Amino acid sequence: MCADTSTTAYWDAAAADFDDEPDHGLRDPAVREAWAARLRGWLPERPGDVLDLGCGTGSLALLAAEAGHRVTGVDRSSRMAGLAREKLAGTGATVLVGDAAEPPVPERNFDVVLVRHLLWLLPDQRAVLGRWARLVRPGGRLVLIEGRWGESDSVGLSVAERSGPVGLSAAELSGLVGPLAERLSVEQLGADAALWGRVVHDERYVLVADLAPARRHTEIVDVHLILRRGGEVLLARRANTGYADGLLHAPSGHVEDGEDVRAALLRETAEEIGLTLTPDEVRVVLVMQHKAPTGAPRTGWFFEAELGDPGEGGREPVNREPEKCSELGWFPLDALPDDMVAYCRAGLEAYRAGHRFTLHWHEPGDAIAYDPKGPDRLTPLG
């Protein structure tokens, strides 16, 4: 529970009598059934992986296991954990000794994190909740049973040690959990005497927080033309676009909805540099997933095309979008200029090296422009 040695010693000493409290030991059949019925509503209908943090002697963990769930319990007190293992023997549950604030379990490994009457004791509760949320798979759930106590001394502090009510109100906990959850609900429990084996007058509640499910990954697909004339390649200088203006880049654009990548490349080529190429004149030479220093990932398809010498009847590109492009120019492929968009420069270097599949993943703080002294973010994928 708490990280300091005195608290661990306290709960080690309290372990032998812990189950004497009606809502701890659940020895009364009516109390046990009251908690079992509530758990059935809070846990998934289908069997799942449940992590019970601060599991104590394992009473709630046992109810979850009996409902068909695969249960892991964690408690800092080795004596509590030992009693939990005895209680859960034969269920397949695992009980670990460890700090519930930093549980010794893998992230994204559970469908539910279940915690009862523990969070209020922990420092830096916002950070703890963030760690607990990372233990849950996408679409999983936090089930947090908490309260604000003013009359009961059943949670580890004597009345003499209190200066007033202790715990977390539902409003306070909702404020802490809200940023982590896609949906949350609070159910008040204090009025249900069957849960506590007696009438209580404190605020006691459960907060159920459903975390965001996994989202299907989507990203923009863009196309790039490596237009060659002998040992030179055509580059365009960006202008008035709001991104990388003043830097050189290969003719490029986005794939539109319902359009294949080759059709997009042919369309963009005609729109930007006035060349009507046929499908047979272009071939894919590189696929690169790339990400700017800020923004989402994109997948870029690089196509190669060859132009003849204009003096021998070859076609010549023209700037068809002067509002977006300040100039076109031919540059030696083996001596590319530095004033280029970094990922485009990396794509051309990968093309020269014969790579077919690459990543170019900027980190926050990287420059959009190519920096000859900066980190090399190009990663060939075989």
mmCIF file with all atom_site columns, N, CA, C and O in Angstrom, residues 179-214:
data_model
loop_
_atom_site.group_PDB
_atom_site.id
_atom_site.type_symbol
_atom_site.label_atom_id
_atom_site.label_alt_id
_atom_site.label_comp_id
_atom_site.label_asym_id
_atom_site.label_entity_id
_atom_site.label_seq_id
_atom_site.pdbx_PDB_ins_code
_atom_site.Cartn_x
_atom_site.Cartn_y
_atom_site.Cartn_z
_atom_site.occupancy
_atom_site.B_iso_or_equiv
_atom_site.pdbx_formal_charge
_atom_site.auth_seq_id
_atom_site.auth_comp_id
_atom_site.auth_asym_id
_atom_site.auth_atom_id
_atom_site.pdbx_PDB_model_num
ATOM 1   N N  . PRO A 1 179 ? -9.516  13.065 -17.188 1.00 0.00 ? 179 PRO A N  1
ATOM 2   C CA . PRO A 1 179 ? -8.659  13.183 -18.378 1.00 0.00 ? 179 PRO A CA 1
ATOM 3   C C  . PRO A 1 179 ? -8.191  11.848 -18.947 1.00 0.00 ? 179 PRO A C  1
ATOM 4   O O  . PRO A 1 179 ? -7.750  11.787 -20.094 1.00 0.00 ? 179 PRO A O  1
ATOM 5   N N  . LEU A 1 180 ? -8.274  10.772 -18.163 1.00 0.00 ? 180 LEU A N  1
ATOM 6   C CA . LEU A 1 180 ? -7.811  9.468  -18.621 1.00 0.00 ? 180 LEU A CA 1
ATOM 7   C C  . LEU A 1 180 ? -8.908  8.652  -19.290 1.00 0.00 ? 180 LEU A C  1
ATOM 8   O O  . LEU A 1 180 ? -8.620  7.663  -19.965 1.00 0.00 ? 180 LEU A O  1
ATOM 9   N N  . ALA A 1 181 ? -10.157 9.037  -19.068 1.00 0.00 ? 181 ALA A N  1
ATOM 10  C CA . ALA A 1 181 ? -11.278 8.170  -19.415 1.00 0.00 ? 181 ALA A CA 1
ATOM 11  C C  . ALA A 1 181 ? -12.048 8.693  -20.621 1.00 0.00 ? 181 ALA A C  1
ATOM 12  O O  . ALA A 1 181 ? -12.160 9.894  -20.839 1.00 0.00 ? 181 ALA A O  1
ATOM 13  N N  . GLU A 1 182 ? -12.586 7.763  -21.378 1.00 0.00 ? 182 GLU A N  1
ATOM 14  C CA . GLU A 1 182 ? -13.535 8.127  -22.424 1.00 0.00 ? 182 GLU A CA 1
ATOM 15  C C  . GLU A 1 182 ? -14.936 8.256  -21.828 1.00 0.00 ? 182 GLU A C  1
ATOM 16  O O  . GLU A 1 182 ? -15.757 9.030  -22.309 1.00 0.00 ? 182 GLU A O  1
ATOM 17  N N  . ARG A 1 183 ? -15.171 7.506  -20.756 1.00 0.00 ? 183 ARG A N  1
ATOM 18  C CA . ARG A 1 183 ? -16.499 7.512  -20.129 1.00 0.00 ? 183 ARG A CA 1
ATOM 19  C C  . ARG A 1 183 ? -16.303 7.102  -18.665 1.00 0.00 ? 183 ARG A C  1
ATOM 20  O O  . ARG A 1 183 ? -15.536 6.177  -18.373 1.00 0.00 ? 183 ARG A O  1
ATOM 21  N N  . LEU A 1 184 ? -16.981 7.785  -17.755 1.00 0.00 ? 184 LEU A N  1
ATOM 22  C CA . LEU A 1 184 ? -16.903 7.365  -16.355 1.00 0.00 ? 184 LEU A CA 1
ATOM 23  C C  . LEU A 1 184 ? -18.261 7.525  -15.690 1.00 0.00 ? 184 LEU A C  1
ATOM 24  O O  . LEU A 1 184 ? -19.086 8.346  -16.099 1.00 0.00 ? 184 LEU A O  1
ATOM 25  N N  . SER A 1 185 ? -18.459 6.713  -14.670 1.00 0.00 ? 185 SER A N  1
ATOM 26  C CA . SER A 1 185 ? -19.704 6.788  -13.904 1.00 0.00 ? 185 SER A CA 1
ATOM 27  C C  . SER A 1 185 ? -19.373 6.582  -12.430 1.00 0.00 ? 185 SER A C  1
ATOM 28  O O  . SER A 1 185 ? -18.404 5.907  -12.090 1.00 0.00 ? 185 SER A O  1
ATOM 29  N N  . VAL A 1 186 ? -20.193 7.168  -11.568 1.00 0.00 ? 186 VAL A N  1
ATOM 30  C CA . VAL A 1 186 ? -20.027 7.043  -10.125 1.00 0.00 ? 186 VAL A CA 1
ATOM 31  C C  . VAL A 1 186 ? -21.295 6.424  -9.556  1.00 0.00 ? 186 VAL A C  1
ATOM 32  O O  . VAL A 1 186 ? -22.409 6.857  -9.867  1.00 0.00 ? 186 VAL A O  1
ATOM 33  N N  . GLU A 1 187 ? -21.113 5.425  -8.729  1.00 0.00 ? 187 GLU A N  1
ATOM 34  C CA . GLU A 1 187 ? -22.241 4.748  -8.081  1.00 0.00 ? 187 GLU A CA 1
ATOM 35  C C  . GLU A 1 187 ? -22.043 4.861  -6.566  1.00 0.00 ? 187 GLU A C  1
ATOM 36  O O  . GLU A 1 187 ? -21.029 4.391  -6.029  1.00 0.00 ? 187 GLU A O  1
ATOM 37  N N  . GLN A 1 188 ? -22.959 5.500  -5.875  1.00 0.00 ? 188 GLN A N  1
ATOM 38  C CA . GLN A 1 188 ? -22.856 5.656  -4.430  1.00 0.00 ? 188 GLN A CA 1
ATOM 39  C C  . GLN A 1 188 ? -23.187 4.331  -3.738  1.00 0.00 ? 188 GLN A C  1
ATOM 40  O O  . GLN A 1 188 ? -24.166 3.659  -4.076  1.00 0.00 ? 188 GLN A O  1
ATOM 41  N N  . LEU A 1 189 ? -22.362 3.967  -2.743  1.00 0.00 ? 189 LEU A N  1
ATOM 42  C CA . LEU A 1 189 ? -22.497 2.665  -2.085  1.00 0.00 ? 189 LEU A CA 1
ATOM 43  C C  . LEU A 1 189 ? -22.836 2.781  -0.597  1.00 0.00 ? 189 LEU A C  1
ATOM 44  O O  . LEU A 1 189 ? -23.169 1.776  0.035   1.00 0.00 ? 189 LEU A O  1
ATOM 45  N N  . GLY A 1 190 ? -22.722 3.979  -0.033  1.00 0.00 ? 190 GLY A N  1
ATOM 46  C CA . GLY A 1 190 ? -22.870 4.116  1.415   1.00 0.00 ? 190 GLY A CA 1
ATOM 47  C C  . GLY A 1 190 ? -24.229 3.697  1.942   1.00 0.00 ? 190 GLY A C  1
ATOM 48  O O  . GLY A 1 190 ? -24.333 3.210  3.077   1.00 0.00 ? 190 GLY A O  1
ATOM 49  N N  . ALA A 1 191 ? -25.265 3.866  1.139   1.00 0.00 ? 191 ALA A N  1
ATOM 50  C CA . ALA A 1 191 ? -26.614 3.553  1.616   1.00 0.00 ? 191 ALA A CA 1
ATOM 51  C C  . ALA A 1 191 ? -26.921 2.062  1.624   1.00 0.00 ? 191 ALA A C  1
ATOM 52  O O  . ALA A 1 191 ? -27.939 1.640  2.200   1.00 0.00 ? 191 ALA A O  1
ATOM 53  N N  . ASP A 1 192 ? -26.062 1.264  0.993   1.00 0.00 ? 192 ASP A N  1
ATOM 54  C CA . ASP A 1 192 ? -26.301 -0.182 0.929   1.00 0.00 ? 192 ASP A CA 1
ATOM 55  C C  . ASP A 1 192 ? -25.627 -0.855 2.121   1.00 0.00 ? 192 ASP A C  1
ATOM 56  O O  . ASP A 1 192 ? -24.460 -1.252 2.070   1.00 0.00 ? 192 ASP A O  1
ATOM 57  N N  . ALA A 1 193 ? -26.353 -0.983 3.224   1.00 0.00 ? 193 ALA A N  1
ATOM 58  C CA . ALA A 1 193 ? -25.778 -1.534 4.451   1.00 0.00 ? 193 ALA A CA 1
ATOM 59  C C  . ALA A 1 193 ? -25.290 -2.962 4.270   1.00 0.00 ? 193 ALA A C  1
ATOM 60  O O  . ALA A 1 193 ? -24.380 -3.408 4.984   1.00 0.00 ? 193 ALA A O  1
ATOM 61  N N  . ALA A 1 194 ? -25.855 -3.680 3.293   1.00 0.00 ? 194 ALA A N  1
ATOM 62  C CA . ALA A 1 194 ? -25.440 -5.069 3.083   1.00 0.00 ? 194 ALA A CA 1
ATOM 63  C C  . ALA A 1 194 ? -23.972 -5.159 2.676   1.00 0.00 ? 194 ALA A C  1
ATOM 64  O O  . ALA A 1 194 ? -23.310 -6.166 2.945   1.00 0.00 ? 194 ALA A O  1
ATOM 65  N N  . LEU A 1 195 ? -23.442 -4.130 2.039   1.00 0.00 ? 195 LEU A N  1
ATOM 66  C CA . LEU A 1 195 ? -22.037 -4.158 1.621   1.00 0.00 ? 195 LEU A CA 1
ATOM 67  C C  . LEU A 1 195 ? -21.087 -4.052 2.806   1.00 0.00 ? 195 LEU A C  1
ATOM 68  O O  . LEU A 1 195 ? -19.954 -4.555 2.751   1.00 0.00 ? 195 LEU A O  1
ATOM 69  N N  . TRP A 1 196 ? -21.522 -3.381 3.878   1.00 0.00 ? 196 TRP A N  1
ATOM 70  C CA . TRP A 1 196 ? -20.628 -3.069 4.989   1.00 0.00 ? 196 TRP A CA 1
ATOM 71  C C  . TRP A 1 196 ? -20.956 -3.863 6.250   1.00 0.00 ? 196 TRP A C  1
ATOM 72  O O  . TRP A 1 196 ? -20.217 -3.788 7.233   1.00 0.00 ? 196 TRP A O  1
ATOM 73  N N  . GLY A 1 197 ? -22.048 -4.590 6.189   1.00 0.00 ? 197 GLY A N  1
ATOM 74  C CA . GLY A 1 197 ? -22.454 -5.375 7.357   1.00 0.00 ? 197 GLY A CA 1
ATOM 75  C C  . GLY A 1 197 ? -23.036 -4.526 8.459   1.00 0.00 ? 197 GLY A C  1
ATOM 76  O O  . GLY A 1 197 ? -23.249 -5.000 9.583   1.00 0.00 ? 197 GLY A O  1
ATOM 77  N N  . ARG A 1 198 ? -23.305 -3.268 8.178   1.00 0.00 ? 198 ARG A N  1
ATOM 78  C CA . ARG A 1 198 ? -23.877 -2.344 9.157   1.00 0.00 ? 198 ARG A CA 1
ATOM 79  C C  . ARG A 1 198 ? -24.269 -1.066 8.430   1.00 0.00 ? 198 ARG A C  1
ATOM 80  O O  . ARG A 1 198 ? -23.909 -0.868 7.268   1.00 0.00 ? 198 ARG A O  1
ATOM 81  N N  . VAL A 1 199 ? -24.960 -0.209 9.109   1.00 0.00 ? 199 VAL A N  1
ATOM 82  C CA . VAL A 1 199 ? -25.287 1.100  8.552   1.00 0.00 ? 199 VAL A CA 1
ATOM 83  C C  . VAL A 1 199 ? -24.061 1.997  8.677   1.00 0.00 ? 199 VAL A C  1
ATOM 84  O O  . VAL A 1 199 ? -23.409 2.030  9.727   1.00 0.00 ? 199 VAL A O  1
ATOM 85  N N  . VAL A 1 200 ? -23.728 2.710  7.605   1.00 0.00 ? 200 VAL A N  1
ATOM 86  C CA . VAL A 1 200 ? -22.614 3.662  7.638   1.00 0.00 ? 200 VAL A CA 1
ATOM 87  C C  . VAL A 1 200 ? -23.134 5.029  7.193   1.00 0.00 ? 200 VAL A C  1
ATOM 88  O O  . VAL A 1 200 ? -24.149 5.127  6.513   1.00 0.00 ? 200 VAL A O  1
ATOM 89  N N  . HIS A 1 201 ? -22.415 6.065  7.580   1.00 0.00 ? 201 HIS A N  1
ATOM 90  C CA . HIS A 1 201 ? -22.835 7.422  7.251   1.00 0.00 ? 201 HIS A CA 1
ATOM 91  C C  . HIS A 1 201 ? -21.784 8.169  6.445   1.00 0.00 ? 201 HIS A C  1
ATOM 92  O O  . HIS A 1 201 ? -21.915 9.370  6.218   1.00 0.00 ? 201 HIS A O  1
ATOM 93  N N  . ASP A 1 202 ? -20.738 7.483  6.029   1.00 0.00 ? 202 ASP A N  1
ATOM 94  C CA . ASP A 1 202 ? -19.687 8.105  5.227   1.00 0.00 ? 202 ASP A CA 1
ATOM 95  C C  . ASP A 1 202 ? -20.054 8.073  3.750   1.00 0.00 ? 202 ASP A C  1
ATOM 96  O O  . ASP A 1 202 ? -20.948 7.322  3.329   1.00 0.00 ? 202 ASP A O  1
ATOM 97  N N  . GLU A 1 203 ? -19.352 8.880  2.972   1.00 0.00 ? 203 GLU A N  1
ATOM 98  C CA . GLU A 1 203 ? -19.476 8.778  1.509   1.00 0.00 ? 203 GLU A CA 1
ATOM 99  C C  . GLU A 1 203 ? -18.634 7.594  1.036   1.00 0.00 ? 203 GLU A C  1
ATOM 100 O O  . GLU A 1 203 ? -17.417 7.581  1.190   1.00 0.00 ? 203 GLU A O  1
ATOM 101 N N  . ARG A 1 204 ? -19.288 6.605  0.476   1.00 0.00 ? 204 ARG A N  1
ATOM 102 C CA . ARG A 1 204 ? -18.598 5.447  -0.096  1.00 0.00 ? 204 ARG A CA 1
ATOM 103 C C  . ARG A 1 204 ? -19.184 5.216  -1.483  1.00 0.00 ? 204 ARG A C  1
ATOM 104 O O  . ARG A 1 204 ? -20.399 5.278  -1.667  1.00 0.00 ? 204 ARG A O  1
ATOM 105 N N  . TYR A 1 205 ? -18.305 4.942  -2.430  1.00 0.00 ? 205 TYR A N  1
ATOM 106 C CA . TYR A 1 205 ? -18.745 4.913  -3.828  1.00 0.00 ? 205 TYR A CA 1
ATOM 107 C C  . TYR A 1 205 ? -17.779 4.084  -4.656  1.00 0.00 ? 205 TYR A C  1
ATOM 108 O O  . TYR A 1 205 ? -16.673 3.740  -4.211  1.00 0.00 ? 205 TYR A O  1
ATOM 109 N N  . VAL A 1 206 ? -18.195 3.777  -5.861  1.00 0.00 ? 206 VAL A N  1
ATOM 110 C CA . VAL A 1 206 ? -17.305 3.192  -6.854  1.00 0.00 ? 206 VAL A CA 1
ATOM 111 C C  . VAL A 1 206 ? -17.303 4.105  -8.074  1.00 0.00 ? 206 VAL A C  1
ATOM 112 O O  . VAL A 1 206 ? -18.350 4.611  -8.489  1.00 0.00 ? 206 VAL A O  1
ATOM 113 N N  . LEU A 1 207 ? -16.123 4.348  -8.604  1.00 0.00 ? 207 LEU A N  1
ATOM 114 C CA . LEU A 1 207 ? -15.974 5.070  -9.865  1.00 0.00 ? 207 LEU A CA 1
ATOM 115 C C  . LEU A 1 207 ? -15.513 4.068  -10.913 1.00 0.00 ? 207 LEU A C  1
ATOM 116 O O  . LEU A 1 207 ? -14.476 3.409  -10.732 1.00 0.00 ? 207 LEU A O  1
ATOM 117 N N  . VAL A 1 208 ? -16.289 3.926  -11.973 1.00 0.00 ? 208 VAL A N  1
ATOM 118 C CA . VAL A 1 208 ? -15.946 3.022  -13.077 1.00 0.00 ? 208 VAL A CA 1
ATOM 119 C C  . VAL A 1 208 ? -15.559 3.878  -14.279 1.00 0.00 ? 208 VAL A C  1
ATOM 120 O O  . VAL A 1 208 ? -16.365 4.689  -14.755 1.00 0.00 ? 208 VAL A O  1
ATOM 121 N N  . ALA A 1 209 ? -14.321 3.724  -14.721 1.00 0.00 ? 209 ALA A N  1
ATOM 122 C CA . ALA A 1 209 ? -13.797 4.536  -15.821 1.00 0.00 ? 209 ALA A CA 1
ATOM 123 C C  . ALA A 1 209 ? -13.441 3.631  -16.984 1.00 0.00 ? 209 ALA A C  1
ATOM 124 O O  . ALA A 1 209 ? -12.575 2.760  -16.862 1.00 0.00 ? 209 ALA A O  1
ATOM 125 N N  . ASP A 1 210 ? -14.132 3.830  -18.100 1.00 0.00 ? 210 ASP A N  1
ATOM 126 C CA . ASP A 1 210 ? -13.813 3.098  -19.325 1.00 0.00 ? 210 ASP A CA 1
ATOM 127 C C  . ASP A 1 210 ? -12.799 3.906  -20.125 1.00 0.00 ? 210 ASP A C  1
ATOM 128 O O  . ASP A 1 210 ? -13.039 5.075  -20.458 1.00 0.00 ? 210 ASP A O  1
ATOM 129 N N  . LEU A 1 211 ? -11.670 3.282  -20.437 1.00 0.00 ? 211 LEU A N  1
ATOM 130 C CA . LEU A 1 211 ? -10.621 3.960  -21.175 1.00 0.00 ? 211 LEU A CA 1
ATOM 131 C C  . LEU A 1 211 ? -10.872 3.847  -22.669 1.00 0.00 ? 211 LEU A C  1
ATOM 132 O O  . LEU A 1 211 ? -11.660 3.010  -23.131 1.00 0.00 ? 211 LEU A O  1
ATOM 133 N N  . ALA A 1 212 ? -10.216 4.691  -23.420 1.00 0.00 ? 212 ALA A N  1
ATOM 134 C CA . ALA A 1 212 ? -10.459 4.750  -24.866 1.00 0.00 ? 212 ALA A CA 1
ATOM 135 C C  . ALA A 1 212 ? -10.058 3.438  -25.529 1.00 0.00 ? 212 ALA A C  1
ATOM 136 O O  . ALA A 1 212 ? -9.005  2.870  -25.226 1.00 0.00 ? 212 ALA A O  1
ATOM 137 N N  . PRO A 1 213 ? -10.882 2.934  -26.439 1.00 0.00 ? 213 PRO A N  1
ATOM 138 C CA . PRO A 1 213 ? -10.503 1.725  -27.185 1.00 0.00 ? 213 PRO A CA 1
ATOM 139 C C  . PRO A 1 213 ? -9.414  2.040  -28.193 1.00 0.00 ? 213 PRO A C  1
ATOM 140 O O  . PRO A 1 213 ? -9.120  3.198  -28.486 1.00 0.00 ? 213 PRO A O  1
ATOM 141 N N  . ALA A 1 214 ? -8.811  0.993  -28.729 1.00 0.00 ? 214 ALA A N  1
ATOM 142 C CA . ALA A 1 214 ? -7.817  1.177  -29.780 1.00 0.00 ? 214 ALA A CA 1
ATOM 143 C C  . ALA A 1 214 ? -8.475  1.795  -31.004 1.00 0.00 ? 214 ALA A C  1
ATOM 144 O O  . ALA A 1 214 ? -9.575  1.398  -31.402 1.00 0.00 ? 214 ALA A O  1
#
